[in-house]
Amino acid sequence: MAIKAILWDCDGVLQHPAHDWDDALSRLGGAEFTAALFEAEHAALRGERSLRDVVADLVDLHPVAVSVEDVLALWSLFEADEPAWQVVDDARAAGVRCVLATNQQDIRVELMRHERKYDDRVDGAYYSSEIGHMKPSREFFEAILADLDIEAQEALFVDDVLSNIESARSLGIVAVHHDPASGAAELRREVAEHIPDLRQ
């Protein structure tokens, strides 16, 4: 069955952090604070709470010499991988719909949509906090397939996290497990196995 749409993960595929997360957060609040923050962020990633409220609660619970704004600022430190985005552009030019399928909380959605203008570069954007489910849940993928009105076998999903890949494949979605360290040339090769027009 021909691929009609590509579901693109963002972090690790189309964009990369400008810092080491564990190191940056540990310097701000220590290892305990970092672990608590990543766990608490899940509520924001599912759209149940604002990330600002999540961080404010944690700063109150864990005495740290940083402000809420100091912590939130870390989520703005990421860089678009333009060679990877060129693969998206070329796939769209080949007639394949390209959509974002990414775990993001409200702060990141605002940045990616309005500051970085990512939504303008694709045919749709599915952010976990707006869907109400986050990868690797089946509900995340099911919501996207239903909205796109396509069969699972007509979707190609690209992600760097193996648990997300396994969940997508369990639904019948074609999936590519991309190693961020392999670069955009390898990303093109991986996607071109399913979209021949991308071969160079």
PDB file of C-alpha atoms in Angstrom:
ATOM      1  CA  MET A   1       0.000   0.000   0.000  1.00  0.00           C
ATOM      2  CA  ALA A   2       1.434   3.381  -0.996  1.00  0.00           C
ATOM      3  CA  ILE A   3       2.476   5.856   1.689  1.00  0.00           C
ATOM      4  CA  LYS A   4       0.115   8.840   1.750  1.00  0.00           C
ATOM      5  CA  ALA A   5       1.470  10.703   4.768  1.00  0.00           C
ATOM      6  CA  ILE A   6       4.668  10.945   6.799  1.00  0.00           C
ATOM      7  CA  LEU A   7       4.352  11.524  10.532  1.00  0.00           C
ATOM      8  CA  TRP A   8       7.483  13.366  11.649  1.00  0.00           C
ATOM      9  CA  ASP A   9       8.807  13.436  15.178  1.00  0.00           C
ATOM     10  CA  CYS A  10      10.561  16.717  16.005  1.00  0.00           C
ATOM     11  CA  ASP A  11      13.098  16.342  18.826  1.00  0.00           C
ATOM     12  CA  GLY A  12      15.917  14.159  17.589  1.00  0.00           C
ATOM     13  CA  VAL A  13      14.706  14.241  13.981  1.00  0.00           C
ATOM     14  CA  LEU A  14      13.833  17.762  12.794  1.00  0.00           C
ATOM     15  CA  GLN A  15      15.341  19.699  15.688  1.00  0.00           C
ATOM     16  CA  HIS A  16      18.013  19.219  18.313  1.00  0.00           C
ATOM     17  CA  PRO A  17      18.669  20.728  21.747  1.00  0.00           C
ATOM     18  CA  ALA A  18      21.325  23.412  22.025  1.00  0.00           C
ATOM     19  CA  HIS A  19      22.404  21.981  25.387  1.00  0.00           C
ATOM     20  CA  ASP A  20      22.598  18.723  27.324  1.00  0.00           C
ATOM     21  CA  TRP A  21      19.271  18.452  29.169  1.00  0.00           C
ATOM     22  CA  ASP A  22      20.503  16.504  32.177  1.00  0.00           C
ATOM     23  CA  ASP A  23      23.521  18.741  32.627  1.00  0.00           C
ATOM     24  CA  ALA A  24      21.588  21.985  32.217  1.00  0.00           C
ATOM     25  CA  LEU A  25      18.814  21.016  34.610  1.00  0.00           C
ATOM     26  CA  SER A  26      21.190  19.487  37.134  1.00  0.00           C
ATOM     27  CA  ARG A  27      23.140  22.741  37.265  1.00  0.00           C
ATOM     28  CA  LEU A  28      19.896  24.629  37.869  1.00  0.00           C
ATOM     29  CA  GLY A  29      18.273  22.359  40.429  1.00  0.00           C
ATOM     30  CA  GLY A  30      20.253  19.183  40.971  1.00  0.00           C
ATOM     31  CA  ALA A  31      19.607  15.551  40.043  1.00  0.00           C
ATOM     32  CA  GLU A  32      16.539  15.142  42.263  1.00  0.00           C
ATOM     33  CA  PHE A  33      14.903  18.213  40.773  1.00  0.00           C
ATOM     34  CA  THR A  34      15.709  17.025  37.245  1.00  0.00           C
ATOM     35  CA  ALA A  35      14.136  13.597  37.791  1.00  0.00           C
ATOM     36  CA  ALA A  36      11.039  15.139  39.360  1.00  0.00           C
ATOM     37  CA  LEU A  37      10.660  17.628  36.527  1.00  0.00           C
ATOM     38  CA  PHE A  38      10.834  15.057  33.744  1.00  0.00           C
ATOM     39  CA  GLU A  39       8.233  12.936  35.524  1.00  0.00           C
ATOM     40  CA  ALA A  40       5.926  15.894  36.243  1.00  0.00           C
ATOM     41  CA  GLU A  41       6.232  17.147  32.661  1.00  0.00           C
ATOM     42  CA  HIS A  42       4.103  14.217  31.462  1.00  0.00           C
ATOM     43  CA  ALA A  43       0.952  15.975  32.666  1.00  0.00           C
ATOM     44  CA  ALA A  44       1.869  18.982  30.515  1.00  0.00           C
ATOM     45  CA  LEU A  45       2.749  16.758  27.560  1.00  0.00           C
ATOM     46  CA  ARG A  46      -0.755  15.266  27.748  1.00  0.00           C
ATOM     47  CA  GLY A  47      -2.282  18.746  27.969  1.00  0.00           C
ATOM     48  CA  GLU A  48      -3.588  18.231  31.484  1.00  0.00           C
ATOM     49  CA  ARG A  49      -1.656  21.175  32.917  1.00  0.00           C
ATOM     50  CA  SER A  50       0.449  24.102  31.748  1.00  0.00           C
ATOM     51  CA  LEU A  51       4.179  23.490  31.963  1.00  0.00           C
ATOM     52  CA  ARG A  52       4.490  26.815  33.785  1.00  0.00           C
ATOM     53  CA  ASP A  53       2.243  25.520  36.579  1.00  0.00           C
ATOM     54  CA  VAL A  54       4.124  22.226  36.710  1.00  0.00           C
ATOM     55  CA  VAL A  55       7.472  24.001  37.065  1.00  0.00           C
ATOM     56  CA  ALA A  56       6.110  26.474  39.623  1.00  0.00           C
ATOM     57  CA  ASP A  57       4.911  23.620  41.824  1.00  0.00           C
ATOM     58  CA  LEU A  58       8.272  21.860  41.603  1.00  0.00           C
ATOM     59  CA  VAL A  59      10.231  25.007  42.424  1.00  0.00           C
ATOM     60  CA  ASP A  60       8.083  25.337  45.552  1.00  0.00           C
ATOM     61  CA  LEU A  61       8.591  21.692  46.525  1.00  0.00           C
ATOM     62  CA  HIS A  62      12.324  21.549  45.796  1.00  0.00           C
ATOM     63  CA  PRO A  63      14.180  24.536  47.241  1.00  0.00           C
ATOM     64  CA  VAL A  64      16.352  25.652  44.316  1.00  0.00           C
ATOM     65  CA  ALA A  65      18.096  28.941  43.628  1.00  0.00           C
ATOM     66  CA  VAL A  66      16.387  29.414  40.258  1.00  0.00           C
ATOM     67  CA  SER A  67      13.192  30.999  39.051  1.00  0.00           C
ATOM     68  CA  VAL A  68      10.384  29.423  37.074  1.00  0.00           C
ATOM     69  CA  GLU A  69      11.494  31.512  34.102  1.00  0.00           C
ATOM     70  CA  ASP A  70      15.055  30.166  34.359  1.00  0.00           C
ATOM     71  CA  VAL A  71      13.750  26.631  34.028  1.00  0.00           C
ATOM     72  CA  LEU A  72      11.234  27.383  31.267  1.00  0.00           C
ATOM     73  CA  ALA A  73      13.917  29.146  29.237  1.00  0.00           C
ATOM     74  CA  LEU A  74      15.658  25.821  28.660  1.00  0.00           C
ATOM     75  CA  TRP A  75      12.826  24.649  26.399  1.00  0.00           C
ATOM     76  CA  SER A  76      13.523  27.488  23.984  1.00  0.00           C
ATOM     77  CA  LEU A  77      17.107  26.354  23.416  1.00  0.00           C
ATOM     78  CA  PHE A  78      16.736  24.136  20.365  1.00  0.00           C
ATOM     79  CA  GLU A  79      17.830  24.398  16.754  1.00  0.00           C
ATOM     80  CA  ALA A  80      16.053  23.326  13.588  1.00  0.00           C
ATOM     81  CA  ASP A  81      17.958  20.760  11.529  1.00  0.00           C
ATOM     82  CA  GLU A  82      17.579  22.433   8.140  1.00  0.00           C
ATOM     83  CA  PRO A  83      19.028  19.538   6.089  1.00  0.00           C
ATOM     84  CA  ALA A  84      16.441  17.283   7.756  1.00  0.00           C
ATOM     85  CA  TRP A  85      13.723  19.800   6.994  1.00  0.00           C
ATOM     86  CA  GLN A  86      14.846  19.662   3.361  1.00  0.00           C
ATOM     87  CA  VAL A  87      13.825  15.996   3.352  1.00  0.00           C
ATOM     88  CA  VAL A  88      10.380  17.121   4.526  1.00  0.00           C
ATOM     89  CA  ASP A  89      10.243  19.726   1.765  1.00  0.00           C
ATOM     90  CA  ASP A  90      11.228  17.166  -0.859  1.00  0.00           C
ATOM     91  CA  ALA A  91       8.670  14.648   0.377  1.00  0.00           C
ATOM     92  CA  ARG A  92       5.942  17.267   0.121  1.00  0.00           C
ATOM     93  CA  ALA A  93       7.143  18.170  -3.373  1.00  0.00           C
ATOM     94  CA  ALA A  94       6.801  14.480  -4.248  1.00  0.00           C
ATOM     95  CA  GLY A  95       3.124  14.668  -3.284  1.00  0.00           C
ATOM     96  CA  VAL A  96       3.298  13.079   0.160  1.00  0.00           C
ATOM     97  CA  ARG A  97       1.533  14.827   3.031  1.00  0.00           C
ATOM     98  CA  CYS A  98       3.908  15.637   5.875  1.00  0.00           C
ATOM     99  CA  VAL A  99       2.688  16.298   9.414  1.00  0.00           C
ATOM    100  CA  LEU A 100       4.354  16.769  12.762  1.00  0.00           C
ATOM    101  CA  ALA A 101       3.651  14.021  15.306  1.00  0.00           C
ATOM    102  CA  THR A 102       5.429  15.132  18.433  1.00  0.00           C
ATOM    103  CA  ASN A 103       5.280  15.125  22.223  1.00  0.00           C
ATOM    104  CA  GLN A 104       5.220  18.799  23.215  1.00  0.00           C
ATOM    105  CA  GLN A 105       3.756  20.799  26.085  1.00  0.00           C
ATOM    106  CA  ASP A 106       2.122  24.214  25.743  1.00  0.00           C
ATOM    107  CA  ILE A 107       5.317  26.276  26.097  1.00  0.00           C
ATOM    108  CA  ARG A 108       7.021  24.381  23.270  1.00  0.00           C
ATOM    109  CA  VAL A 109       3.904  24.422  21.076  1.00  0.00           C
ATOM    110  CA  GLU A 110       3.824  28.196  21.329  1.00  0.00           C
ATOM    111  CA  LEU A 111       7.485  28.464  20.364  1.00  0.00           C
ATOM    112  CA  MET A 112       7.348  25.946  17.537  1.00  0.00           C
ATOM    113  CA  ARG A 113       4.099  27.194  16.053  1.00  0.00           C
ATOM    114  CA  HIS A 114       4.399  30.960  16.415  1.00  0.00           C
ATOM    115  CA  GLU A 115       8.113  31.742  16.783  1.00  0.00           C
ATOM    116  CA  ARG A 116       9.700  29.040  14.659  1.00  0.00           C
ATOM    117  CA  LYS A 117       6.692  28.839  12.276  1.00  0.00           C
ATOM    118  CA  TYR A 118       6.913  25.046  12.002  1.00  0.00           C
ATOM    119  CA  ASP A 119       3.210  24.670  11.258  1.00  0.00           C
ATOM    120  CA  ASP A 120       3.701  26.698   8.090  1.00  0.00           C
ATOM    121  CA  ARG A 121       6.267  24.175   6.857  1.00  0.00           C
ATOM    122  CA  VAL A 122       4.029  21.094   6.986  1.00  0.00           C
ATOM    123  CA  ASP A 123       0.539  19.920   6.061  1.00  0.00           C
ATOM    124  CA  GLY A 124      -0.573  19.534   9.661  1.00  0.00           C
ATOM    125  CA  ALA A 125       0.761  19.514  13.210  1.00  0.00           C
ATOM    126  CA  TYR A 126      -0.208  17.068  15.938  1.00  0.00           C
ATOM    127  CA  TYR A 127       1.140  18.100  19.323  1.00  0.00           C
ATOM    128  CA  SER A 128       0.534  15.712  22.224  1.00  0.00           C
ATOM    129  CA  SER A 129      -0.730  18.441  24.555  1.00  0.00           C
ATOM    130  CA  GLU A 130      -3.439  19.297  22.026  1.00  0.00           C
ATOM    131  CA  ILE A 131      -4.335  15.688  21.236  1.00  0.00           C
ATOM    132  CA  GLY A 132      -4.582  14.814  24.930  1.00  0.00           C
ATOM    133  CA  HIS A 133      -2.348  11.750  24.539  1.00  0.00           C
ATOM    134  CA  MET A 134       1.399  11.372  24.238  1.00  0.00           C
ATOM    135  CA  LYS A 135       3.607   8.870  22.497  1.00  0.00           C
ATOM    136  CA  PRO A 136       3.972   5.955  22.831  1.00  0.00           C
ATOM    137  CA  SER A 137       0.246   5.561  23.569  1.00  0.00           C
ATOM    138  CA  ARG A 138      -1.851   3.963  20.838  1.00  0.00           C
ATOM    139  CA  GLU A 139      -4.391   6.753  21.276  1.00  0.00           C
ATOM    140  CA  PHE A 140      -1.860   9.309  20.051  1.00  0.00           C
ATOM    141  CA  PHE A 141      -1.429   7.535  16.734  1.00  0.00           C
ATOM    142  CA  GLU A 142      -5.078   6.572  16.389  1.00  0.00           C
ATOM    143  CA  ALA A 143      -6.118  10.218  16.714  1.00  0.00           C
ATOM    144  CA  ILE A 144      -3.754  11.250  13.926  1.00  0.00           C
ATOM    145  CA  LEU A 145      -4.793   8.449  11.571  1.00  0.00           C
ATOM    146  CA  ALA A 146      -8.457   9.276  12.136  1.00  0.00           C
ATOM    147  CA  ASP A 147      -7.925  12.971  11.457  1.00  0.00           C
ATOM    148  CA  LEU A 148      -5.896  12.259   8.311  1.00  0.00           C
ATOM    149  CA  ASP A 149      -8.509   9.676   7.250  1.00  0.00           C
ATOM    150  CA  ILE A 150      -5.897   7.125   6.202  1.00  0.00           C
ATOM    151  CA  GLU A 151      -5.163   3.487   7.001  1.00  0.00           C
ATOM    152  CA  ALA A 152      -2.240   2.676   9.269  1.00  0.00           C
ATOM    153  CA  GLN A 153      -0.343   1.064   6.380  1.00  0.00           C
ATOM    154  CA  GLU A 154      -0.598   4.355   4.457  1.00  0.00           C
ATOM    155  CA  ALA A 155       1.364   6.239   7.123  1.00  0.00           C
ATOM    156  CA  LEU A 156       5.132   6.386   7.598  1.00  0.00           C
ATOM    157  CA  PHE A 157       6.274   7.413  11.086  1.00  0.00           C
ATOM    158  CA  VAL A 158       9.805   8.711  11.736  1.00  0.00           C
ATOM    159  CA  ASP A 159      11.087   8.904  15.323  1.00  0.00           C
ATOM    160  CA  ASP A 160      14.283   8.477  17.335  1.00  0.00           C
ATOM    161  CA  VAL A 161      12.674   6.713  20.328  1.00  0.00           C
ATOM    162  CA  LEU A 162      12.312   2.954  20.017  1.00  0.00           C
ATOM    163  CA  SER A 163       9.254   2.661  22.286  1.00  0.00           C
ATOM    164  CA  ASN A 164       7.404   5.108  20.020  1.00  0.00           C
ATOM    165  CA  ILE A 165       8.421   3.112  16.961  1.00  0.00           C
ATOM    166  CA  GLU A 166       7.229  -0.146  18.509  1.00  0.00           C
ATOM    167  CA  SER A 167       3.861   1.371  19.424  1.00  0.00           C
ATOM    168  CA  ALA A 168       3.343   2.694  15.898  1.00  0.00           C
ATOM    169  CA  ARG A 169       4.271  -0.649  14.358  1.00  0.00           C
ATOM    170  CA  SER A 170       1.837  -2.465  16.645  1.00  0.00           C
ATOM    171  CA  LEU A 171      -0.925  -0.523  14.893  1.00  0.00           C
ATOM    172  CA  GLY A 172       0.370  -1.395  11.438  1.00  0.00           C
ATOM    173  CA  ILE A 173       2.048   1.954  10.782  1.00  0.00           C
ATOM    174  CA  VAL A 174       5.256   1.779   8.741  1.00  0.00           C
ATOM    175  CA  ALA A 175       8.000   3.160  10.974  1.00  0.00           C
ATOM    176  CA  VAL A 176      11.601   4.331  10.677  1.00  0.00           C
ATOM    177  CA  HIS A 177      13.796   4.374  13.778  1.00  0.00           C
ATOM    178  CA  HIS A 178      16.192   7.267  13.164  1.00  0.00           C
ATOM    179  CA  ASP A 179      19.441   7.737  15.068  1.00  0.00           C
ATOM    180  CA  PRO A 180      19.941  11.512  15.565  1.00  0.00           C
ATOM    181  CA  ALA A 181      23.709  11.057  15.329  1.00  0.00           C
ATOM    182  CA  SER A 182      23.417   9.626  11.808  1.00  0.00           C
ATOM    183  CA  GLY A 183      22.448  12.957  10.258  1.00  0.00           C
ATOM    184  CA  ALA A 184      20.136  14.155   7.526  1.00  0.00           C
ATOM    185  CA  ALA A 185      21.750  12.135   4.741  1.00  0.00           C
ATOM    186  CA  GLU A 186      20.889   8.927   6.563  1.00  0.00           C
ATOM    187  CA  LEU A 187      17.416  10.267   7.324  1.00  0.00           C
ATOM    188  CA  ARG A 188      16.867  10.786   3.599  1.00  0.00           C
ATOM    189  CA  ARG A 189      18.063   7.261   2.841  1.00  0.00           C
ATOM    190  CA  GLU A 190      15.769   5.779   5.497  1.00  0.00           C
ATOM    191  CA  VAL A 191      12.709   7.634   4.252  1.00  0.00           C
ATOM    192  CA  ALA A 192      13.574   7.006   0.591  1.00  0.00           C
ATOM    193  CA  GLU A 193      13.217   3.270   1.215  1.00  0.00           C
ATOM    194  CA  HIS A 194       9.493   3.987   1.403  1.00  0.00           C
ATOM    195  CA  ILE A 195       9.304   7.123  -0.784  1.00  0.00           C
ATOM    196  CA  PRO A 196      11.446   6.316  -3.873  1.00  0.00           C
ATOM    197  CA  ASP A 197      11.188   9.869  -5.249  1.00  0.00           C
ATOM    198  CA  LEU A 198      13.495  11.008  -2.437  1.00  0.00           C
ATOM    199  CA  ARG A 199      16.448   8.971  -3.670  1.00  0.00           C
ATOM    200  CA  GLN A 200      19.362  11.070  -4.886  1.00  0.00           C
TER     201      GLN A 200
END
